[in-house]
C-alpha atoms as an extended CHARMM CRD file, in Angstrom:
* protein
*
       116  EXT
         1         1  MET       CA             92.9660000000       61.5930000000       87.3390000000  PROA      1               0.0000000000
         2         2  SER       CA             96.2390000000       59.7270000000       87.5790000000  PROA      2               0.0000000000
         3         3  GLN       CA             98.3130000000       62.9140000000       87.3880000000  PROA      3               0.0000000000
         4         4  GLN       CA             99.5260000000       64.1420000000       90.7680000000  PROA      4               0.0000000000
         5         5  GLN       CA             99.5930000000       67.8830000000       91.3700000000  PROA      5               0.0000000000
         6         6  SER       CA            101.5930000000       69.5780000000       94.0520000000  PROA      6               0.0000000000
         7         7  PRO       CA            100.0640000000       72.5010000000       95.9800000000  PROA      7               0.0000000000
         8         8  ASP       CA            102.4870000000       74.8690000000       94.1890000000  PROA      8               0.0000000000
         9         9  ASN       CA            101.7200000000       73.7340000000       90.6410000000  PROA      9               0.0000000000
        10        10  VAL       CA             98.0570000000       73.4010000000       89.7400000000  PROA      10              0.0000000000
        11        11  SER       CA             96.5350000000       73.2780000000       86.2690000000  PROA      11              0.0000000000
        12        12  ILE       CA             93.2810000000       72.5470000000       84.5270000000  PROA      12              0.0000000000
        13        13  ASP       CA             95.0000000000       71.9130000000       81.2010000000  PROA      13              0.0000000000
        14        14  GLU       CA             98.5820000000       71.4490000000       80.0190000000  PROA      14              0.0000000000
        15        15  ILE       CA             99.5800000000       74.9620000000       81.1010000000  PROA      15              0.0000000000
        16        16  PRO       CA            100.6510000000       74.9830000000       84.7580000000  PROA      16              0.0000000000
        17        17  VAL       CA             99.6270000000       77.6570000000       87.2050000000  PROA      17              0.0000000000
        18        18  ASP       CA            102.5140000000       78.5750000000       89.4790000000  PROA      18              0.0000000000
        19        19  ILE       CA            100.7410000000       79.4590000000       92.7350000000  PROA      19              0.0000000000
        20        20  ASP       CA            103.8500000000       81.1150000000       94.2070000000  PROA      20              0.0000000000
        21        21  ASN       CA            104.0950000000       83.4410000000       91.2020000000  PROA      21              0.0000000000
        22        22  THR       CA            100.4760000000       84.5840000000       90.8480000000  PROA      22              0.0000000000
        23        23  GLN       CA             99.6490000000       88.2240000000       90.2410000000  PROA      23              0.0000000000
        24        24  SER       CA            103.2170000000       89.2530000000       90.9230000000  PROA      24              0.0000000000
        25        25  ALA       CA            102.9610000000       92.1190000000       88.4020000000  PROA      25              0.0000000000
        26        26  GLU       CA            106.4990000000       91.1760000000       87.3440000000  PROA      26              0.0000000000
        27        27  VAL       CA            106.4910000000       88.8180000000       84.3710000000  PROA      27              0.0000000000
        28        28  ASP       CA            109.7880000000       87.3200000000       83.2520000000  PROA      28              0.0000000000
        29        29  PRO       CA            109.5340000000       86.3750000000       79.5530000000  PROA      29              0.0000000000
        30        30  ALA       CA            111.4830000000       83.1790000000       80.3310000000  PROA      30              0.0000000000
        31        31  ASP       CA            108.6280000000       82.0690000000       82.6240000000  PROA      31              0.0000000000
        32        32  VAL       CA            105.9400000000       82.3870000000       79.9450000000  PROA      32              0.0000000000
        33        33  PRO       CA            105.0310000000       78.9210000000       78.5940000000  PROA      33              0.0000000000
        34        34  ASP       CA            105.7280000000       78.4770000000       74.8710000000  PROA      34              0.0000000000
        35        35  GLU       CA            102.0420000000       78.1250000000       73.9820000000  PROA      35              0.0000000000
        36        36  ILE       CA            101.0970000000       81.3210000000       75.8270000000  PROA      36              0.0000000000
        37        37  GLU       CA            104.0240000000       83.1890000000       74.2750000000  PROA      37              0.0000000000
        38        38  SER       CA            102.9150000000       82.0420000000       70.8260000000  PROA      38              0.0000000000
        39        39  ILE       CA             99.3110000000       83.1270000000       71.3960000000  PROA      39              0.0000000000
        40        40  THR       CA            100.4310000000       86.4420000000       72.8920000000  PROA      40              0.0000000000
        41        41  ARG       CA            102.7420000000       87.1690000000       69.9640000000  PROA      41              0.0000000000
        42        42  GLY       CA             99.8830000000       86.2190000000       67.6560000000  PROA      42              0.0000000000
        43        43  LEU       CA             97.6460000000       88.7540000000       69.3770000000  PROA      43              0.0000000000
        44        44  ALA       CA            100.2640000000       91.4090000000       68.5720000000  PROA      44              0.0000000000
        45        45  GLY       CA            100.6880000000       90.2700000000       64.9710000000  PROA      45              0.0000000000
        46        46  GLU       CA             99.0380000000       90.9570000000       61.6480000000  PROA      46              0.0000000000
        47        47  GLN       CA             96.9540000000       87.7570000000       61.8050000000  PROA      47              0.0000000000
        48        48  PRO       CA             95.7870000000       87.2950000000       65.4080000000  PROA      48              0.0000000000
        49        49  PRO       CA             94.1300000000       84.0650000000       66.5400000000  PROA      49              0.0000000000
        50        50  THR       CA             90.4910000000       83.7210000000       65.5390000000  PROA      50              0.0000000000
        51        51  ASN       CA             89.4590000000       81.0790000000       68.0690000000  PROA      51              0.0000000000
        52        52  PRO       CA             88.1190000000       82.8260000000       71.1900000000  PROA      52              0.0000000000
        53        53  LEU       CA             88.8870000000       79.7760000000       73.3580000000  PROA      53              0.0000000000
        54        54  VAL       CA             92.5660000000       79.9880000000       72.4140000000  PROA      54              0.0000000000
        55        55  VAL       CA             92.5750000000       83.7130000000       73.1480000000  PROA      55              0.0000000000
        56        56  LEU       CA             90.8780000000       83.1390000000       76.5100000000  PROA      56              0.0000000000
        57        57  LYS       CA             93.5320000000       80.5670000000       77.4140000000  PROA      57              0.0000000000
        58        58  ALA       CA             96.1720000000       83.2960000000       77.0850000000  PROA      58              0.0000000000
        59        59  ALA       CA             93.9410000000       85.7740000000       78.9270000000  PROA      59              0.0000000000
        60        60  ARG       CA             93.6630000000       83.3660000000       81.8330000000  PROA      60              0.0000000000
        61        61  TRP       CA             97.4450000000       82.9120000000       82.0500000000  PROA      61              0.0000000000
        62        62  TRP       CA             98.1070000000       86.6720000000       81.9800000000  PROA      62              0.0000000000
        63        63  TYR       CA             95.3940000000       87.2940000000       84.5690000000  PROA      63              0.0000000000
        64        64  ILE       CA             96.9190000000       84.7420000000       86.9400000000  PROA      64              0.0000000000
        65        65  HSD       CA            100.6030000000       85.5130000000       86.3850000000  PROA      65              0.0000000000
        66        66  GLY       CA            100.4660000000       89.1980000000       85.4580000000  PROA      66              0.0000000000
        67        67  LYS       CA             98.7020000000       92.1000000000       87.1070000000  PROA      67              0.0000000000
        68        68  GLY       CA             95.3220000000       90.4430000000       87.3890000000  PROA      68              0.0000000000
        69        69  GLY       CA             92.4260000000       92.3140000000       85.8190000000  PROA      69              0.0000000000
        70        70  THR       CA             94.6030000000       95.3640000000       85.1320000000  PROA      70              0.0000000000
        71        71  ASP       CA             97.2050000000       93.4280000000       83.1250000000  PROA      71              0.0000000000
        72        72  PRO       CA             97.3310000000       94.9210000000       79.5850000000  PROA      72              0.0000000000
        73        73  ALA       CA             97.8900000000       91.4900000000       77.9750000000  PROA      73              0.0000000000
        74        74  PHE       CA             94.8540000000       90.1250000000       79.8340000000  PROA      74              0.0000000000
        75        75  GLN       CA             92.7680000000       93.1680000000       78.8970000000  PROA      75              0.0000000000
        76        76  TRP       CA             93.6970000000       92.9730000000       75.2170000000  PROA      76              0.0000000000
        77        77  ALA       CA             93.0180000000       89.2230000000       75.0690000000  PROA      77              0.0000000000
        78        78  ILE       CA             89.5700000000       89.7860000000       76.5940000000  PROA      78              0.0000000000
        79        79  GLU       CA             88.9460000000       92.6790000000       74.2140000000  PROA      79              0.0000000000
        80        80  TRP       CA             89.9760000000       90.5580000000       71.2160000000  PROA      80              0.0000000000
        81        81  ALA       CA             87.7910000000       87.6440000000       72.3800000000  PROA      81              0.0000000000
        82        82  ARG       CA             84.8750000000       90.0960000000       72.7000000000  PROA      82              0.0000000000
        83        83  HSD       CA             85.5530000000       91.3140000000       69.1730000000  PROA      83              0.0000000000
        84        84  LEU       CA             85.5690000000       87.7380000000       67.8780000000  PROA      84              0.0000000000
        85        85  ALA       CA             82.3660000000       86.8290000000       69.7040000000  PROA      85              0.0000000000
        86        86  THR       CA             80.3630000000       89.9270000000       68.8060000000  PROA      86              0.0000000000
        87        87  ASP       CA             82.0020000000       91.0730000000       65.5480000000  PROA      87              0.0000000000
        88        88  THR       CA             82.2220000000       94.6190000000       66.8860000000  PROA      88              0.0000000000
        89        89  PRO       CA             85.2740000000       96.8540000000       66.4770000000  PROA      89              0.0000000000
        90        90  SER       CA             88.0010000000       96.4070000000       69.0560000000  PROA      90              0.0000000000
        91        91  ASP       CA             89.4430000000       99.1820000000       71.2240000000  PROA      91              0.0000000000
        92        92  VAL       CA             92.5870000000      100.4980000000       69.5170000000  PROA      92              0.0000000000
        93        93  GLU       CA             93.7870000000      102.1780000000       72.7210000000  PROA      93              0.0000000000
        94        94  ARG       CA             93.8320000000       98.8030000000       74.5230000000  PROA      94              0.0000000000
        95        95  PHE       CA             95.8430000000       97.3740000000       71.6500000000  PROA      95              0.0000000000
        96        96  ASP       CA             98.3970000000      100.1880000000       71.9110000000  PROA      96              0.0000000000
        97        97  GLU       CA             98.6630000000       99.6470000000       75.6920000000  PROA      97              0.0000000000
        98        98  PHE       CA             99.1360000000       95.9250000000       75.0670000000  PROA      98              0.0000000000
        99        99  LEU       CA            101.9960000000       96.5280000000       72.6160000000  PROA      99              0.0000000000
       100       100  GLU       CA            103.6790000000       98.9620000000       75.0210000000  PROA      100             0.0000000000
       101       101  TYR       CA            103.3410000000       96.3950000000       77.8070000000  PROA      101             0.0000000000
       102       102  LEU       CA            104.9730000000       93.6500000000       75.7230000000  PROA      102             0.0000000000
       103       103  VAL       CA            107.9340000000       95.9440000000       75.0600000000  PROA      103             0.0000000000
       104       104  THR       CA            108.1240000000       96.7730000000       78.7920000000  PROA      104             0.0000000000
       105       105  VAL       CA            107.9400000000       93.1060000000       79.7900000000  PROA      105             0.0000000000
       106       106  GLY       CA            110.7180000000       92.3350000000       77.3000000000  PROA      106             0.0000000000
       107       107  PHE       CA            108.9080000000       90.2280000000       74.7500000000  PROA      107             0.0000000000
       108       108  GLY       CA            111.8030000000       90.3600000000       72.3070000000  PROA      108             0.0000000000
       109       109  ALA       CA            111.2040000000       93.8160000000       70.8890000000  PROA      109             0.0000000000
       110       110  ASP       CA            112.5900000000       97.2310000000       71.6620000000  PROA      110             0.0000000000
       111       111  GLU       CA            109.8150000000       99.0750000000       69.8830000000  PROA      111             0.0000000000
       112       112  ARG       CA            106.0770000000       98.4650000000       69.4700000000  PROA      112             0.0000000000
       113       113  HSD       CA            106.2760000000       98.3590000000       65.6710000000  PROA      113             0.0000000000
       114       114  GLU       CA            108.7360000000       95.4270000000       65.8870000000  PROA      114             0.0000000000
       115       115  LEU       CA            105.9720000000       93.2490000000       67.3340000000  PROA      115             0.0000000000
       116       116  ARG       CA            103.7400000000       93.6220000000       64.2750000000  PROA      116             0.0000000000
């Protein structure tokens, strides 16, 4: 444990948790770490991640930095992890809400279909 952490920047892995910016409900795409952005874009793509631990890493980030348990990116990541773990169909409505949210947040697309 040689790494020093300040009270404003805590992490349990390489992805920092910005305490001052938790559950702000306003996510700036520039503040999303590259790894989380990549996983999130993957969740919107044709070939989403198949490792539930990777998906849960993104879910955790969106829960902390987004709208908490009501954040659509968090909800879709949890839904996709559930699908991977149980091999049951995923909720298409959650996926649609997730895509709309990414457009609203400004994840580089003007339309939902551009994310796929």
